[in-house]
Amino acid sequence: MCLLLAPLSHHPFAQLFESLSSQLRKMAKNTSFLGFLVFGFLCFICLPAEAAIKKYQFDVQVSNVSRLCHAKQMVTVNGRFPGPTIYAREGDRVQINVTNYAHYNMSIHWHGLKQYRNGWADGPAYITQCPIQTGKSYVYDFNVTGQRGTLWWHAHIFWLRATVYGAIVIMPQQGTPFPFPQPDKEEVVVLGEWWNADVEVVEKQGNALGIPPNMSDAHTINGKPGPLFPCSEKHTFAMEVEKGKTYLLRIINAALNDELFFALANHTFTVVEIDAVYTKPFSTEAILIAPGQTTNVLVRANQVPGRYFMAARPFMDAPISVDNKTATAIFQYKGIPETVLPKLPTLPAQNDTDFALSYNSKLKSLNTPKYPANVPPNVDRHLLFTIGLGINPCPTCLNGTRLTASLNNISFIMPQTALLQSHYFNIKGVYTLDFPDKPPTPFNFTGAPLTANLRTNVGTRISKVAFNSTVEIVIQDTNLLSVESHPFHLHGYNFFVVGTGVGNFDPKKDPAKYNLIDPIERNTVGVPTGGWTAIRFRADNPGVWFFHCHLELHTGWGLKTAFLVEDGPGSDHNILPPPKDLPTC
């Protein structure tokens, strides 16, 4: 086993190893003894690629951070905002010891990692684990199997992911090239939000009043809002580039509540990967990226040397207020003085539905022999989940009511004991297995806004799924209070987006239009405003897996549920035993 803290392509001896091994191979043709030496040498240098353990220490702590002329204390990992990037290679084992020095309970989710049979390392508080209490530690120990690309990690309790997040970069196996032109360099670009106030206080105030909390004060790129905001001279991210070179941008939307457009002035992106799955490449002037999603793009520095803004701004095509401020960073050609004013890109309009639908329609899986799209052609279990906003009584709230959100008219109530532990140890009374496969009362889902009878049922109700069965979920937006775009994330799995449309899903006509050849595969998908999205997956990962809207506002209001996937035949298809240091509630 080897302990490496960076991918092997970044290892200081990688190029030396490759050069020496090449020379030794030539010498070995003439000398059997040298052949023996070559074998031994190659075994030595191959060990890190084949059996590496990557170890990280995450200290969750309160740090002083200043942005927009406001200084505040906030929760960070290792004092960094954003937190450290996890580097690994496909096939590695990763061990991250999280020690909680903050005054909040903590759990961290490794967003997009499938965690086969190992929900104990998935991270959502009260779903797969009890949170890490103040002064305690927990080691997230998992294998990176069959995945490569850009993912990310974030706190998965309260609104703490506003400041506790970072990137995960998984390199392909040693010797395996990208299925697109090799970039000269790469850069992680994490989009986020900034509140001048304490985010947890903001959330609690909103919950106490039963209304949406105050929206953010700025968007950020790698934790920095850029020069369009006050006091941001030191808080602007810049990357230096050389004319003629190609750069891979690993873009992550870590914002709590906003889908974002992202563009680079005078330059074109080539999309090559989303959610750590390679795509058929296509060119675009801008990308649309929802909270929870990742997108890798190639960009060639082929313009007149200068300084160019990268910019991020929200997409919202419903009558709902958002923080419409633009975050910027600088794409700076080498040798250009900082006195040159950067050029701003032309971003799509805030409500540009046509761009959103067109962009998402271009996303296709590679579907090659090496990277196939294994879409389930047949479905064992058909589910229809309707998204709704609602109003429930709350005597202590403003106006005596509280805004809620629901799937199939059920607002999910978080348990006090983790669902996975309850399932594994057969603890009764924590959840019920009666989440409905379809909404209780059919109606014209996307017709005129419905503002009466908006009360929702509440409960910790989840859905049991047979091992290795194929599942299709049609996620349908509704006009209960208002239509809106919702990004949905499924833990423990990727899924194929086989269809999407505007209006009500038609079970008789719409399936005929499904793409079962090369649909995009991902872990977080946007349901269009006033529309629907159909996803398919094979339930081959036993455990309890969270399914929720990745707008933190809606998740907190109850727009979530979970799937209990049964064990399969044989011990190698059963949930692994829990680790000894698993936190207790």
Coordinates of C-alpha atoms in Angstrom, one line a residue:
M1 CA 0.0 0.0 0.0
C2 CA 1.2 3.5 -0.7
L3 CA 0.2 6.8 0.9
L4 CA -0.2 9.5 -1.8
L5 CA -1.8 12.9 -1.3
A6 CA -1.9 13.9 -5.0
P7 CA -2.8 12.0 -8.2
L8 CA 0.1 10.2 -9.8
S9 CA 0.2 12.5 -12.7
H10 CA 1.2 15.2 -10.2
H11 CA 3.7 12.9 -8.5
P12 CA 7.2 14.6 -8.6
F13 CA 8.8 11.3 -9.8
A14 CA 6.2 10.2 -12.3
Q15 CA 8.0 11.5 -15.4
L16 CA 11.3 10.1 -14.2
F17 CA 9.8 6.7 -13.6
E18 CA 8.3 6.6 -17.1
S19 CA 11.6 7.7 -18.7
L20 CA 13.7 5.2 -16.8
S21 CA 11.3 2.3 -17.3
S22 CA 11.3 3.0 -21.1
Q23 CA 15.1 2.8 -21.2
L24 CA 15.2 -0.3 -19.0
R25 CA 12.8 -2.1 -21.4
K26 CA 15.2 -1.5 -24.3
M27 CA 18.1 -2.8 -22.3
A28 CA 16.2 -5.8 -21.2
K29 CA 16.0 -7.1 -24.8
N30 CA 19.7 -8.0 -24.6
T31 CA 20.2 -9.1 -21.0
S32 CA 18.0 -11.6 -19.1
F33 CA 19.4 -10.2 -15.8
L34 CA 18.3 -6.7 -16.8
G35 CA 15.0 -8.2 -17.7
F36 CA 14.7 -9.3 -14.1
L37 CA 15.7 -5.8 -12.9
V38 CA 13.1 -4.3 -15.2
F39 CA 10.4 -6.6 -13.8
G40 CA 11.3 -5.6 -10.2
F41 CA 11.5 -1.9 -11.0
L42 CA 8.2 -1.8 -12.9
C43 CA 6.5 -3.7 -10.0
F44 CA 7.9 -1.1 -7.6
I45 CA 6.6 1.9 -9.6
C46 CA 3.2 0.3 -10.4
L47 CA 2.3 -0.4 -6.8
P48 CA 1.1 3.2 -6.1
A49 CA -1.2 3.2 -9.1
E50 CA -2.8 -0.1 -8.3
A51 CA -3.1 -0.1 -4.5
A52 CA -2.9 3.5 -3.3
I53 CA -4.5 4.6 -0.1
K54 CA -5.2 8.3 0.0
K55 CA -5.4 9.7 3.5
Y56 CA -6.7 13.1 4.5
Q57 CA -7.3 14.9 7.7
F58 CA -10.4 17.3 7.8
D59 CA -10.5 19.5 10.9
V60 CA -13.9 21.1 11.0
Q61 CA -13.4 24.4 12.8
V62 CA -14.7 28.0 13.1
S63 CA -12.5 30.5 11.2
N64 CA -12.6 34.2 10.7
V65 CA -13.4 35.0 7.0
S66 CA -13.9 38.4 5.4
R67 CA -15.8 39.2 2.2
L68 CA -17.8 42.2 0.9
C69 CA -16.4 44.4 3.7
H70 CA -17.9 42.0 6.3
A71 CA -15.8 39.8 8.6
K72 CA -17.5 36.9 10.4
Q73 CA -16.8 33.6 12.0
M74 CA -18.0 30.6 10.0
V75 CA -17.5 26.8 9.9
T76 CA -14.7 25.7 7.6
V77 CA -12.5 22.6 6.9
N78 CA -8.8 23.1 7.8
G79 CA -9.5 26.9 7.9
R80 CA -10.0 27.0 4.2
F81 CA -12.9 28.4 2.1
P82 CA -13.6 26.5 -0.1
G83 CA -12.1 23.5 1.6
P84 CA -9.3 21.3 0.4
T85 CA -9.6 19.3 -2.9
I86 CA -9.5 15.5 -2.6
Y87 CA -7.3 14.0 -5.2
A88 CA -7.6 10.3 -6.0
R89 CA -7.3 7.9 -8.9
E90 CA -9.9 5.4 -10.1
G91 CA -9.3 2.2 -8.0
D92 CA -7.9 4.0 -5.0
R93 CA -9.1 3.7 -1.4
V94 CA -9.7 7.0 0.3
Q95 CA -9.7 7.5 4.1
I96 CA -10.7 10.9 5.4
N97 CA -10.6 11.4 9.2
V98 CA -13.1 14.2 10.0
T99 CA -12.6 15.7 13.5
N100 CA -15.3 18.2 14.6
Y101 CA -14.0 21.2 16.5
A102 CA -17.0 23.3 15.7
H103 CA -20.1 23.9 17.9
Y104 CA -22.4 22.3 15.4
N105 CA -22.9 18.6 14.7
M106 CA -21.4 17.7 11.4
S107 CA -21.6 15.1 8.6
I108 CA -20.0 15.2 5.2
H109 CA -21.3 13.8 1.9
W110 CA -19.0 12.7 -0.9
H111 CA -21.4 13.8 -3.6
G112 CA -21.6 11.4 -6.6
L113 CA -19.5 8.6 -5.2
K114 CA -21.5 5.4 -5.4
Q115 CA -20.3 3.9 -2.1
Y116 CA -21.2 0.4 -3.2
R117 CA -22.6 -1.6 -0.2
N118 CA -21.0 1.1 1.9
G119 CA -23.7 3.6 2.8
W120 CA -21.8 4.2 6.1
A121 CA -19.4 6.4 4.2
D122 CA -22.1 8.3 2.3
G123 CA -22.6 11.1 4.8
P124 CA -26.1 12.6 5.0
A125 CA -27.0 13.1 8.6
Y126 CA -29.8 10.9 10.0
I127 CA -30.0 9.0 6.7
T128 CA -26.9 6.9 6.7
Q129 CA -25.2 8.1 9.9
C130 CA -25.7 10.0 13.0
P131 CA -23.8 13.3 12.9
I132 CA -20.3 13.7 14.2
Q133 CA -20.7 15.5 17.5
T134 CA -18.4 18.3 18.8
G135 CA -15.0 16.9 19.9
K136 CA -15.5 13.6 18.1
S137 CA -14.0 12.1 14.9
Y138 CA -15.2 9.7 12.2
V139 CA -13.2 8.2 9.3
Y140 CA -15.0 8.1 6.0
D141 CA -13.4 5.0 4.4
F142 CA -14.4 4.2 0.8
N143 CA -13.2 2.8 -2.5
V144 CA -13.3 4.7 -5.8
T145 CA -14.6 2.0 -8.1
G146 CA -15.5 2.5 -11.8
Q147 CA -15.6 6.3 -11.5
R148 CA -13.3 9.0 -12.8
G149 CA -13.8 12.8 -13.2
T150 CA -15.0 15.7 -11.1
L151 CA -17.2 15.3 -8.1
W152 CA -17.4 17.2 -4.8
W153 CA -17.9 17.0 -1.1
H154 CA -20.0 19.1 1.3
A155 CA -21.6 19.2 4.7
H156 CA -24.9 17.4 4.8
I157 CA -26.6 18.8 7.8
F158 CA -28.5 22.1 8.3
W159 CA -27.2 24.8 5.9
L160 CA -23.6 24.2 6.8
R161 CA -22.7 23.3 3.2
A162 CA -22.8 27.1 2.5
T163 CA -19.2 27.2 3.8
V164 CA -18.2 23.5 4.2
Y165 CA -17.5 22.2 0.7
G166 CA -14.7 21.4 -1.8
A167 CA -13.8 19.5 -4.9
I168 CA -13.1 15.8 -5.6
V169 CA -10.8 15.1 -8.6
I170 CA -10.6 11.5 -9.7
M171 CA -8.0 10.8 -12.3
P172 CA -8.4 7.8 -14.7
Q173 CA -6.4 4.7 -14.0
Q174 CA -2.7 5.0 -14.8
G175 CA -2.1 4.8 -18.5
T176 CA -5.7 5.5 -19.4
P177 CA -6.0 8.7 -21.4
F178 CA -9.0 11.1 -21.4
P179 CA -11.4 10.3 -24.3
F180 CA -10.9 13.9 -25.5
P181 CA -7.8 16.0 -26.4
Q182 CA -5.3 16.1 -23.5
P183 CA -5.4 19.6 -21.8
D184 CA -2.2 21.4 -21.1
K185 CA -3.3 22.3 -17.6
E186 CA -6.5 22.2 -15.5
E187 CA -8.2 24.3 -12.9
V188 CA -11.0 23.6 -10.3
V189 CA -13.7 26.3 -10.4
V190 CA -16.2 26.0 -7.6
L191 CA -19.3 28.3 -7.7
G192 CA -20.9 29.2 -4.4
E193 CA -22.8 31.8 -2.4
W194 CA -21.9 34.2 0.4
W195 CA -24.0 35.6 3.2
N196 CA -22.7 38.5 5.3
A197 CA -24.6 37.1 8.2
D198 CA -24.2 33.8 9.9
V199 CA -25.9 31.3 7.5
E200 CA -27.2 29.1 10.4
V201 CA -28.8 32.1 12.0
V202 CA -30.4 33.1 8.7
E203 CA -31.9 29.7 8.3
K204 CA -33.2 29.5 11.8
Q205 CA -34.9 32.9 11.5
G206 CA -36.6 31.8 8.3
N207 CA -37.8 28.5 9.9
A208 CA -39.0 30.3 13.0
L209 CA -41.1 32.7 10.8
G210 CA -42.3 29.9 8.4
I211 CA -41.0 31.9 5.4
P212 CA -37.9 31.7 3.1
P213 CA -34.7 32.8 4.8
N214 CA -32.9 35.9 3.4
M215 CA -31.2 35.2 0.1
S216 CA -27.4 35.4 -0.2
D217 CA -25.5 38.7 -0.6
A218 CA -23.2 37.5 -3.4
H219 CA -22.2 34.5 -5.5
T220 CA -18.6 33.4 -5.5
I221 CA -16.0 31.7 -7.7
N222 CA -13.6 29.6 -5.6
G223 CA -14.9 31.5 -2.6
K224 CA -14.4 34.9 -4.0
P225 CA -17.1 37.3 -5.4
G226 CA -14.9 39.2 -7.8
P227 CA -14.3 42.9 -8.5
L228 CA -18.0 43.8 -9.2
F229 CA -18.5 43.7 -5.4
P230 CA -17.0 46.1 -2.7
C231 CA -13.8 45.3 -0.9
S232 CA -13.0 42.6 -3.4
E233 CA -9.5 43.6 -4.6
K234 CA -8.0 40.7 -2.7
H235 CA -11.1 38.5 -3.2
T236 CA -10.9 37.9 -6.9
F237 CA -9.9 34.5 -8.3
A238 CA -7.6 34.7 -11.3
M239 CA -5.9 32.0 -13.5
E240 CA -3.0 32.7 -15.7
V241 CA -3.1 31.2 -19.2
E242 CA -0.7 31.0 -22.2
K243 CA -1.9 31.7 -25.7
G244 CA -2.4 28.5 -27.8
K245 CA -2.8 26.2 -24.8
T246 CA -5.9 24.2 -23.8
Y247 CA -7.3 24.2 -20.3
L248 CA -9.7 21.8 -18.6
L249 CA -12.0 23.6 -16.2
R250 CA -13.6 21.4 -13.5
I251 CA -16.7 23.4 -12.7
I252 CA -18.9 22.7 -9.6
N253 CA -22.1 24.4 -8.5
A254 CA -21.9 24.4 -4.7
A255 CA -24.5 27.1 -4.3
L256 CA -27.3 26.4 -1.9
N257 CA -30.3 27.6 -3.8
D258 CA -29.4 28.9 -7.3
E259 CA -29.0 27.3 -10.7
L260 CA -26.2 29.2 -12.5
F261 CA -25.2 30.2 -16.0
F262 CA -21.4 30.3 -16.4
A263 CA -19.4 31.8 -19.3
L264 CA -16.0 33.2 -20.3
A265 CA -15.8 36.4 -22.4
N266 CA -14.8 35.8 -26.1
H267 CA -14.1 32.1 -25.5
T268 CA -16.1 29.0 -26.3
F269 CA -16.4 26.0 -24.0
T270 CA -16.4 22.3 -25.2
V271 CA -18.4 20.2 -22.7
V272 CA -16.7 16.8 -22.2
E273 CA -18.0 15.5 -18.9
I274 CA -20.8 16.0 -16.4
D275 CA -21.1 14.5 -12.9
A276 CA -18.0 12.4 -13.5
V277 CA -19.4 10.8 -16.7
Y278 CA -17.9 11.5 -20.1
T279 CA -20.2 13.1 -22.7
K280 CA -20.3 13.5 -26.4
P281 CA -18.3 16.8 -26.8
F282 CA -20.2 19.9 -28.0
S283 CA -19.4 23.6 -28.1
T284 CA -21.3 26.2 -26.2
E285 CA -20.9 29.9 -25.3
A286 CA -22.2 29.2 -21.8
I287 CA -23.2 26.4 -19.5
L288 CA -26.1 25.9 -17.2
I289 CA -25.3 24.1 -13.9
A290 CA -27.6 23.3 -11.0
P291 CA -26.7 23.0 -7.4
G292 CA -25.0 19.6 -6.9
Q293 CA -23.9 19.2 -10.5
T294 CA -20.4 19.3 -12.0
T295 CA -19.3 20.1 -15.6
N296 CA -15.9 19.7 -17.2
V297 CA -15.1 21.9 -20.2
L298 CA -12.2 22.5 -22.4
V299 CA -11.3 26.0 -23.3
R300 CA -8.5 27.1 -25.7
A301 CA -6.7 30.3 -25.0
N302 CA -7.0 31.4 -28.6
Q303 CA -8.0 35.1 -28.3
V304 CA -6.0 38.3 -28.4
P305 CA -3.9 38.2 -25.2
G306 CA -5.7 40.2 -22.5
R307 CA -7.8 39.8 -19.4
Y308 CA -11.3 38.2 -19.7
F309 CA -14.0 37.7 -17.1
M310 CA -15.4 34.3 -16.2
A311 CA -18.9 35.1 -14.8
A312 CA -21.7 33.2 -13.0
R313 CA -25.3 34.5 -12.6
P314 CA -28.6 32.7 -11.6
F315 CA -31.1 31.1 -13.9
M316 CA -34.7 31.5 -12.7
D317 CA -37.7 31.3 -15.1
A318 CA -40.4 31.3 -12.5
P319 CA -41.8 34.3 -10.5
I320 CA -39.5 33.7 -7.6
S321 CA -36.9 36.1 -6.2
V322 CA -33.2 35.1 -6.4
D323 CA -29.9 36.7 -5.7
N324 CA -29.3 38.1 -9.2
K325 CA -25.8 39.4 -8.6
T326 CA -22.9 38.3 -10.9
A327 CA -19.7 36.7 -9.6
T328 CA -16.6 37.1 -11.7
A329 CA -13.1 35.7 -11.9
I330 CA -10.3 36.5 -14.3
F331 CA -8.9 34.5 -17.2
Q332 CA -5.6 36.3 -17.6
Y333 CA -3.1 35.8 -20.5
K334 CA 0.5 35.6 -19.4
G335 CA 2.4 38.9 -19.6
I336 CA -0.7 41.1 -19.6
P337 CA -0.6 43.8 -16.8
E338 CA -3.3 43.8 -14.2
T339 CA -4.1 47.4 -15.2
V340 CA -5.9 46.1 -18.3
L341 CA -9.7 46.0 -17.7
P342 CA -11.2 42.6 -18.2
K343 CA -14.0 42.0 -20.7
L344 CA -17.4 40.7 -19.5
P345 CA -19.1 37.8 -21.2
T346 CA -22.7 37.9 -22.5
L347 CA -24.6 35.6 -20.2
P348 CA -28.1 34.3 -21.1
A349 CA -31.0 36.3 -19.6
Q350 CA -32.0 35.3 -16.1
N351 CA -35.2 33.7 -17.5
D352 CA -33.9 32.2 -20.7
T353 CA -35.9 29.0 -20.7
D354 CA -35.0 28.3 -24.3
F355 CA -31.3 28.2 -23.6
A356 CA -31.8 26.0 -20.6
L357 CA -33.9 23.4 -22.5
S358 CA -31.6 23.5 -25.6
Y359 CA -28.4 23.2 -23.5
N360 CA -29.7 20.1 -21.6
S361 CA -30.9 18.5 -24.8
K362 CA -27.3 18.5 -26.1
L363 CA -26.0 16.4 -23.2
K364 CA -25.4 12.8 -24.4
S365 CA -23.4 9.8 -23.1
L366 CA -20.4 8.7 -25.1
N367 CA -21.8 5.2 -25.4
T368 CA -18.6 3.6 -26.7
P369 CA -17.3 0.1 -26.0
K370 CA -15.0 1.5 -23.3
Y371 CA -17.7 3.8 -21.8
P372 CA -21.1 2.2 -22.6
A373 CA -24.5 3.6 -21.7
N374 CA -26.0 0.6 -19.9
V375 CA -29.6 2.0 -20.0
P376 CA -32.1 -0.5 -18.5
P377 CA -34.3 -1.3 -21.6
N378 CA -37.2 -2.7 -19.4
V379 CA -38.6 -1.4 -16.2
D380 CA -39.7 -3.5 -13.1
R381 CA -41.0 -0.5 -11.1
H382 CA -42.6 2.6 -12.4
L383 CA -42.8 5.6 -10.0
L384 CA -44.4 9.0 -10.5
F385 CA -43.3 11.6 -8.0
T386 CA -45.0 15.0 -8.0
I387 CA -43.2 18.1 -6.6
G388 CA -45.3 20.4 -4.6
L389 CA -45.0 23.5 -2.4
G390 CA -47.5 23.7 0.4
I391 CA -48.7 25.6 3.5
N392 CA -49.1 23.9 6.9
P393 CA -50.4 25.4 10.2
C394 CA -47.8 26.9 12.5
P395 CA -49.3 28.9 15.5
T396 CA -45.9 30.4 16.3
C397 CA -45.0 31.4 12.7
L398 CA -45.7 34.6 10.9
N399 CA -49.3 34.5 9.6
G400 CA -49.8 31.3 11.5
T401 CA -48.5 29.1 8.7
R402 CA -45.3 27.5 7.5
L403 CA -44.2 27.0 3.9
T404 CA -43.5 23.3 3.1
A405 CA -42.4 21.2 0.2
S406 CA -43.4 17.6 -0.6
L407 CA -43.1 14.6 -2.9
N408 CA -46.5 13.0 -3.6
N409 CA -48.0 15.3 -1.0
I410 CA -45.7 14.0 1.8
S411 CA -43.3 16.4 3.5
F412 CA -40.5 14.2 4.9
I413 CA -39.7 14.4 8.6
M414 CA -36.1 13.8 9.5
P415 CA -35.7 10.9 12.0
Q416 CA -33.7 11.1 15.3
T417 CA -31.9 7.9 14.5
A418 CA -30.1 7.3 11.1
L419 CA -32.3 5.3 8.7
L420 CA -29.4 3.0 7.6
Q421 CA -28.6 2.0 11.2
S422 CA -32.3 1.4 11.9
H423 CA -32.5 -0.9 8.9
Y424 CA -29.3 -2.7 9.5
F425 CA -29.9 -3.3 13.2
N426 CA -33.7 -3.8 12.7
I427 CA -34.7 -0.9 15.0
K428 CA -38.4 -0.4 14.9
G429 CA -40.5 2.8 14.8
V430 CA -38.0 5.0 13.0
Y431 CA -39.5 5.0 9.5
T432 CA -42.3 3.3 7.5
L433 CA -42.1 1.6 4.1
D434 CA -45.3 3.1 2.7
F435 CA -44.1 6.0 0.5
P436 CA -46.6 5.9 -2.4
D437 CA -45.5 5.1 -6.0
K438 CA -47.8 7.8 -7.4
P439 CA -49.5 10.9 -6.1
P440 CA -52.7 10.2 -4.0
T441 CA -54.9 12.5 -6.1
P442 CA -54.3 13.1 -9.8
F443 CA -54.9 16.6 -11.1
N444 CA -53.8 19.0 -13.8
F445 CA -50.3 19.3 -12.4
T446 CA -49.1 22.2 -14.4
G447 CA -52.3 24.1 -15.0
A448 CA -53.4 27.3 -13.3
P449 CA -51.7 28.0 -10.0
L450 CA -53.4 26.2 -7.1
T451 CA -53.6 28.2 -3.9
A452 CA -56.2 26.3 -1.9
N453 CA -56.0 23.0 0.0
L454 CA -52.3 23.2 0.2
R455 CA -51.8 21.2 3.4
T456 CA -49.4 18.3 3.1
N457 CA -49.0 15.0 5.0
V458 CA -45.9 14.6 7.0
G459 CA -43.9 11.5 8.0
T460 CA -40.7 9.6 7.7
R461 CA -41.9 7.5 4.8
I462 CA -39.6 5.7 2.4
S463 CA -39.8 3.2 -0.5
K464 CA -38.5 -0.4 -0.5
V465 CA -36.9 -1.5 -3.7
A466 CA -36.0 -5.1 -4.7
F467 CA -32.3 -5.7 -5.3
N468 CA -31.2 -5.6 -8.9
S469 CA -34.7 -4.4 -10.1
T470 CA -34.9 -1.7 -12.7
V471 CA -36.6 1.5 -11.6
E472 CA -38.0 4.4 -13.6
I473 CA -39.0 7.6 -11.8
V474 CA -40.9 10.4 -13.5
I475 CA -40.4 13.5 -11.5
Q476 CA -43.2 15.9 -12.2
D477 CA -43.2 19.6 -11.3
T478 CA -46.6 21.1 -10.3
N479 CA -48.2 24.5 -9.9
L480 CA -49.0 24.1 -6.3
L481 CA -48.3 27.8 -5.2
S482 CA -45.8 28.1 -8.1
V483 CA -43.9 26.1 -10.7
E484 CA -40.1 26.1 -10.4
S485 CA -37.1 24.2 -11.7
H486 CA -35.8 21.6 -9.2
P487 CA -32.4 19.7 -9.3
F488 CA -32.9 16.2 -7.8
H489 CA -30.0 14.1 -6.5
L490 CA -30.0 10.4 -5.9
H491 CA -27.4 9.1 -3.4
G492 CA -25.6 5.8 -4.1
Y493 CA -26.3 5.8 -7.8
N494 CA -26.0 7.3 -11.2
F495 CA -29.1 7.3 -13.4
F496 CA -29.9 7.8 -17.0
V497 CA -32.1 10.8 -18.0
V498 CA -34.2 9.1 -20.6
G499 CA -36.8 11.8 -21.2
T500 CA -37.9 15.3 -20.3
G501 CA -40.6 17.7 -21.3
V502 CA -42.7 20.7 -20.5
G503 CA -46.2 20.3 -19.2
N504 CA -47.8 17.2 -17.8
F505 CA -46.1 13.8 -18.4
D506 CA -48.2 11.6 -20.7
P507 CA -47.7 7.9 -19.9
K508 CA -49.2 6.9 -23.2
K509 CA -47.2 9.1 -25.5
D510 CA -44.1 10.4 -23.9
P511 CA -42.2 7.0 -23.3
A512 CA -42.2 6.6 -27.1
K513 CA -39.9 9.6 -27.3
Y514 CA -37.4 8.3 -24.7
N515 CA -33.7 8.2 -25.6
L516 CA -32.6 4.7 -24.7
I517 CA -29.4 4.8 -26.8
D518 CA -27.2 7.5 -25.4
P519 CA -29.0 9.4 -22.7
I520 CA -26.9 11.3 -20.3
E521 CA -25.9 9.5 -17.1
R522 CA -25.5 11.6 -14.0
N523 CA -26.3 11.9 -10.3
T524 CA -28.2 15.2 -10.2
V525 CA -30.8 16.3 -12.7
G526 CA -32.8 19.4 -13.2
V527 CA -36.6 19.1 -13.5
P528 CA -37.7 21.9 -15.9
T529 CA -40.1 24.6 -14.6
G530 CA -43.6 23.3 -15.1
G531 CA -42.3 20.1 -16.7
W532 CA -41.1 16.6 -16.0
T533 CA -38.0 14.4 -16.2
A534 CA -37.8 10.6 -16.4
I535 CA -34.8 8.8 -15.0
R536 CA -33.9 5.1 -14.9
F537 CA -31.4 3.1 -12.8
R538 CA -30.7 -0.5 -11.8
A539 CA -31.0 -0.9 -8.0
D540 CA -27.8 -3.0 -7.5
N541 CA -26.4 -1.1 -4.5
P542 CA -28.0 -2.3 -1.2
G543 CA -28.6 0.2 1.5
V544 CA -30.7 3.3 2.3
W545 CA -30.2 6.1 -0.2
F546 CA -31.4 9.6 0.1
F547 CA -33.4 11.2 -2.8
H548 CA -33.9 14.9 -2.5
C549 CA -34.1 18.4 -4.2
H550 CA -30.6 20.0 -4.0
L551 CA -32.1 23.4 -3.4
E552 CA -31.3 23.6 0.3
L553 CA -34.4 25.7 1.0
H554 CA -36.7 23.0 -0.4
T555 CA -34.8 20.1 1.2
G556 CA -35.3 21.7 4.6
W557 CA -39.0 22.1 3.8
G558 CA -39.4 18.4 3.3
L559 CA -38.8 17.8 -0.5
K560 CA -37.0 14.5 0.0
T561 CA -37.4 10.8 0.7
A562 CA -35.2 7.7 0.6
F563 CA -35.0 4.3 -1.1
L564 CA -34.3 1.1 1.0
V565 CA -32.7 -1.2 -1.5
E566 CA -32.7 -4.8 -0.2
D567 CA -29.7 -7.0 0.0
G568 CA -29.0 -9.3 -2.9
P569 CA -28.2 -13.0 -3.0
G570 CA -24.9 -13.9 -1.4
S571 CA -22.8 -12.0 1.1
D572 CA -21.0 -10.0 -1.7
H573 CA -24.4 -8.3 -2.4
N574 CA -25.2 -7.3 1.2
I575 CA -24.6 -4.1 3.1
L576 CA -21.1 -4.1 4.6
P577 CA -20.9 -4.2 8.4
P578 CA -20.7 -0.7 10.0
P579 CA -17.3 0.7 11.0
K580 CA -16.4 0.6 14.7
D581 CA -16.2 4.4 14.9
L582 CA -19.7 5.0 13.4
P583 CA -21.1 8.0 15.3
T584 CA -24.1 7.5 17.6
C585 CA -27.1 9.7 18.0

